[in-house]
Amino acid sequence: MKTRLVGSAASALVAILALGAGQASASSHREAPNITKMPKVDSTDFYMFRSYEPGRAAFVTMIANYQPLQLPSQGPNFYTMDPDAIYEIHIDNDGDAKEDLTFQFKFNNALRGGTGNTLNVGGKTLPIPLRHVGPVTQTDDPDLGEVEDFTVTLVTGDRRSGTRANVTNANGGGSTFRKPFDNAGKKTTPDYDAYANQFIYSVNIPGCATPGKVFVGQRAEAFAVNFQLFDLINFVPIDGTTFPGGIMQSRTNDDLVDKLNVTSIAVEVPIACLTGTGNGVIGAWQTASLPQARLLNPKANYATPALQGGAFTQVSRLSAPLVNEVVIGTPLKDTFNAAKPTGDGALADFVTNPTFPAIVDALFRAPVNATLGTNFASIAPSNFPRNDLVATFLTGIKTLNQQKTVTPSEMMRLNTAINPTPRDSQKTLGVAADDLAGYPNGRRPGDDTVDITLRVAMGRLCYPVPINGTPTDLGLCKPADAPIGNAALTDGAPISAAELQNAFPYLKSSLSISPRTVGTASIPHP
Amino acid sequence: MVRVTPTRKHLVVAASVLVHVGLLALLLRVSPHAPEVAEVGAMTVSLAPGEALASTSPQPSTPAKARSRAGAIEVAETPPPPPTDIEPQYVDVAEPDADAADDRDPVNDPVALSVSAAATNASGETCQMTAWLQQALQADPQVQAAMLRIPRPARSVANALMLWDGDWVEPPMQTSQSVAALRAALVAGIRAAPVACQFETIRGPELISLTEGPGATILAVGSGEWRWAQLLEAADPSITRSAGQRTEPTGSATPTRAVILWPR
């Protein structure tokens, strides 16, 4: 019997592997081979910034997005979170690359009454095949047959052995929160904004005198990217207004914004509750972890499609965008996803000696030389080790966003002493455009991180950056190190804060395709 | 030719049918929903050292059966208890002292001097000049007053002011008096710092964050390779130019020590 059981387990594991292999494909968010098998726990974008919503400057907002490439109105199951997983946002406030605080989200999905909504058909009462049976407009709408609740735990110290305390609802108490139903369309939810806003909770955070906010729900994508990047950069990646034949800025170049959705975990926390004993610069990153073992249940049902066991094991990790996509080598992408920042030393070569600029050189050196009449032997930066990239991704830039203790590690670093820039004044190119409150000093939803990353990778920081209008040498490298470091590199897919909300949770409500409207052809049909 | 009597023939057929039906029933009874996959050999999966969720209760999150054999996974009958079952424990997180920036003499205040001494002890390698200057300027009422007089359009969108990048920089507005006050305070702070720190080689700008009302102003100093002592050479506030008119930093030049007032 035991042999039979173990044999079945092995078969199940083989089945898991086979399933995953069949789903793998290339795109921006699904950045590592193994995580493509587990979309529910795939981290897609991490934002961290001083809240620029008027009146909220004393707070930091962190948004951890998961589940990439969600088609609007994709029923009948839509995009629930994985109740077996834990989703976490980690904060290191003293620079040792170890989390001092962790916001841990755990979901519980349930069918109302154990079955979801039912109908009596010819004398037989049966569960319906849809998640909802009528309009969904309230937080506990009876027409929604499957609900997603979640808890938020603040862990102080190590994420697994630290002190745990529940984040609670500041209005009415309780430690269980609800995630809104995804946007099925206007017949289900006529005013999705109003519906979703009911799920923005004011919360008491342990140790904080001032309440913060929590929201989890489906949002419209805000990561602007041109997927032709992954077709050997099938365009001329220099702004067409500055370079003959270069790509022009257009929403039509974008493959995510105004087209697809994502699931956001957003939390807004008073600054004073985050900075601890550090110098005011906080480092943060998001992760998702699953129980180490999963055995598929051959008699699967809603409650137990599989059996879980073992310790929680990290399968996804993200802070700065595009690091795992275009910096880390393919054999180690899943290693990066499983690693803690303290282990990033093993991956440092990818930053000090990056391959992506060499790829750009191979693809574009000849056209650049031909167009400009130059004779560059290489258009990739030549300063090795790339201290400019080390500062951007691993240590923070001195006095801008470097922590009290410097432990080289890949984290999003935010200097909480720098004022938030009001939405209408924000510069989409962040620090490189005289906006110290933007990427890579944290990241705001309106920062065009693809363009910034392209430019920084090709040596933008070797050239002076403006501070209050004054070109300032960051002292990281020299212009001679980077032949095209001052070029207006771009993927032609723009984004700006003006396209997004000016209030928590900042990303816009999710898109739907129902009802179809003439003129909205940019939203794909599922 | 062997002749089989009808009775015997019927018995053989009946027996054959019974055997087949019996085998079929046995197979269906034993595994009515068995997937049609090949049975594979036994496989043991070892648990690598992983991370169990912390618990304040006596029961760890790993299921009991999973612990029954060292290093091997067995099928757990129930999933591990969710981490939220753990009794909450509330902890105090200390908040920074909002009144830390009080009215101190940046040169003679004991706290400021202790910061200075700490920097000296570091032999220049761990000079905390920016922190020192931040403390000194934050405590200077003239600095506070000067900052209030500098209008928003004279600052960057993130409220930064570039003061010196090899030369004194005049913001793009008529704010000469206010900026002169900032420069004077900056120079005084540098003068009060340990000599070793004044001559420390800096690469890139230093950003000094000063609390101003509900927000903060960032004073930016330096560009490329430079030393704090260079600001003492250029202490004449009349030497100014407009923002955006860049001159190369003079970090390679050897500062003239004679103009520096050493701290006592």
XYZ file of C-alpha atoms in Angstrom, chain B residues 117-227:
111
model
C 34.753 63.774 17.886
C 33.307 60.533 16.615
C 34.191 61.540 13.101
C 37.730 62.377 14.160
C 38.171 59.011 15.773
C 37.344 57.382 12.482
C 40.525 58.837 10.946
C 38.628 60.179 8.022
C 37.416 56.820 6.761
C 34.045 57.009 8.435
C 33.535 60.739 8.469
C 29.905 61.548 8.912
C 30.198 65.044 7.488
C 26.757 65.099 5.964
C 25.143 63.997 9.192
C 27.198 66.536 11.055
C 26.246 69.359 8.729
C 22.642 68.303 8.775
C 22.622 68.564 12.513
C 24.398 71.891 12.513
C 22.244 73.500 9.847
C 19.038 72.118 11.205
C 19.747 73.824 14.499
C 20.566 77.178 12.950
C 17.613 79.615 13.099
C 19.114 81.662 10.292
C 19.102 78.646 8.056
C 15.494 77.950 8.899
C 14.558 81.538 8.159
C 16.507 81.559 4.921
C 14.834 78.419 3.665
C 11.423 79.888 4.309
C 12.304 82.815 2.051
C 13.302 80.660 -0.901
C 10.212 80.253 -3.084
C 9.072 76.922 -4.392
C 9.907 77.663 -8.043
C 13.540 78.138 -7.035
C 13.712 74.537 -5.905
C 13.511 71.297 -7.830
C 10.222 69.408 -7.936
C 11.461 67.273 -5.058
C 12.428 70.378 -3.073
C 16.175 70.266 -3.662
C 18.563 73.226 -3.813
C 21.964 72.872 -5.400
C 24.407 75.047 -3.459
C 27.885 74.189 -4.710
C 29.215 72.033 -7.528
C 32.749 73.386 -7.657
C 31.435 76.926 -7.549
C 28.614 78.454 -5.633
C 25.406 77.991 -7.569
C 22.709 80.625 -7.609
C 19.201 79.147 -7.902
C 17.217 80.469 -10.860
C 15.417 83.136 -8.844
C 16.321 86.295 -6.956
C 17.180 84.594 -3.704
C 20.716 85.822 -3.177
C 20.383 86.854 0.452
C 18.688 83.641 1.484
C 21.156 81.477 -0.369
C 24.037 83.485 1.080
C 22.778 82.661 4.552
C 22.744 78.977 3.689
C 26.251 79.170 2.330
C 27.508 80.956 5.407
C 26.021 78.350 7.674
C 27.440 75.572 5.535
C 30.902 77.080 5.633
C 30.694 77.532 9.391
C 29.704 73.917 9.789
C 32.579 72.713 7.637
C 34.999 74.829 9.578
C 33.813 73.276 12.814
C 34.370 69.759 11.508
C 37.571 67.775 12.015
C 40.300 68.663 9.577
C 40.636 65.088 8.380
C 37.016 65.151 7.405
C 37.324 68.486 5.631
C 39.915 66.927 3.359
C 38.156 63.654 2.861
C 37.803 62.891 -0.829
C 34.164 62.785 -1.853
C 32.775 61.377 -5.092
C 29.408 62.628 -6.195
C 27.034 65.018 -4.470
C 26.189 64.972 -0.792
C 22.550 65.598 0.013
C 21.774 67.342 3.280
C 18.189 66.868 4.361
C 16.726 69.633 6.509
C 13.309 69.440 8.058
C 11.194 72.379 7.005
C 7.671 72.416 8.318
C 5.908 69.205 7.372
C 8.458 68.368 4.697
C 12.156 68.581 4.051
C 14.509 70.604 1.908
C 17.464 68.880 0.304
C 20.643 70.910 0.065
C 22.942 69.419 -2.571
C 26.678 69.992 -2.389
C 29.420 68.716 -4.673
C 29.873 67.153 -8.065
C 32.417 64.661 -9.302
C 35.460 64.322 -7.050
C 35.839 67.042 -4.453
C 36.580 67.890 -0.803
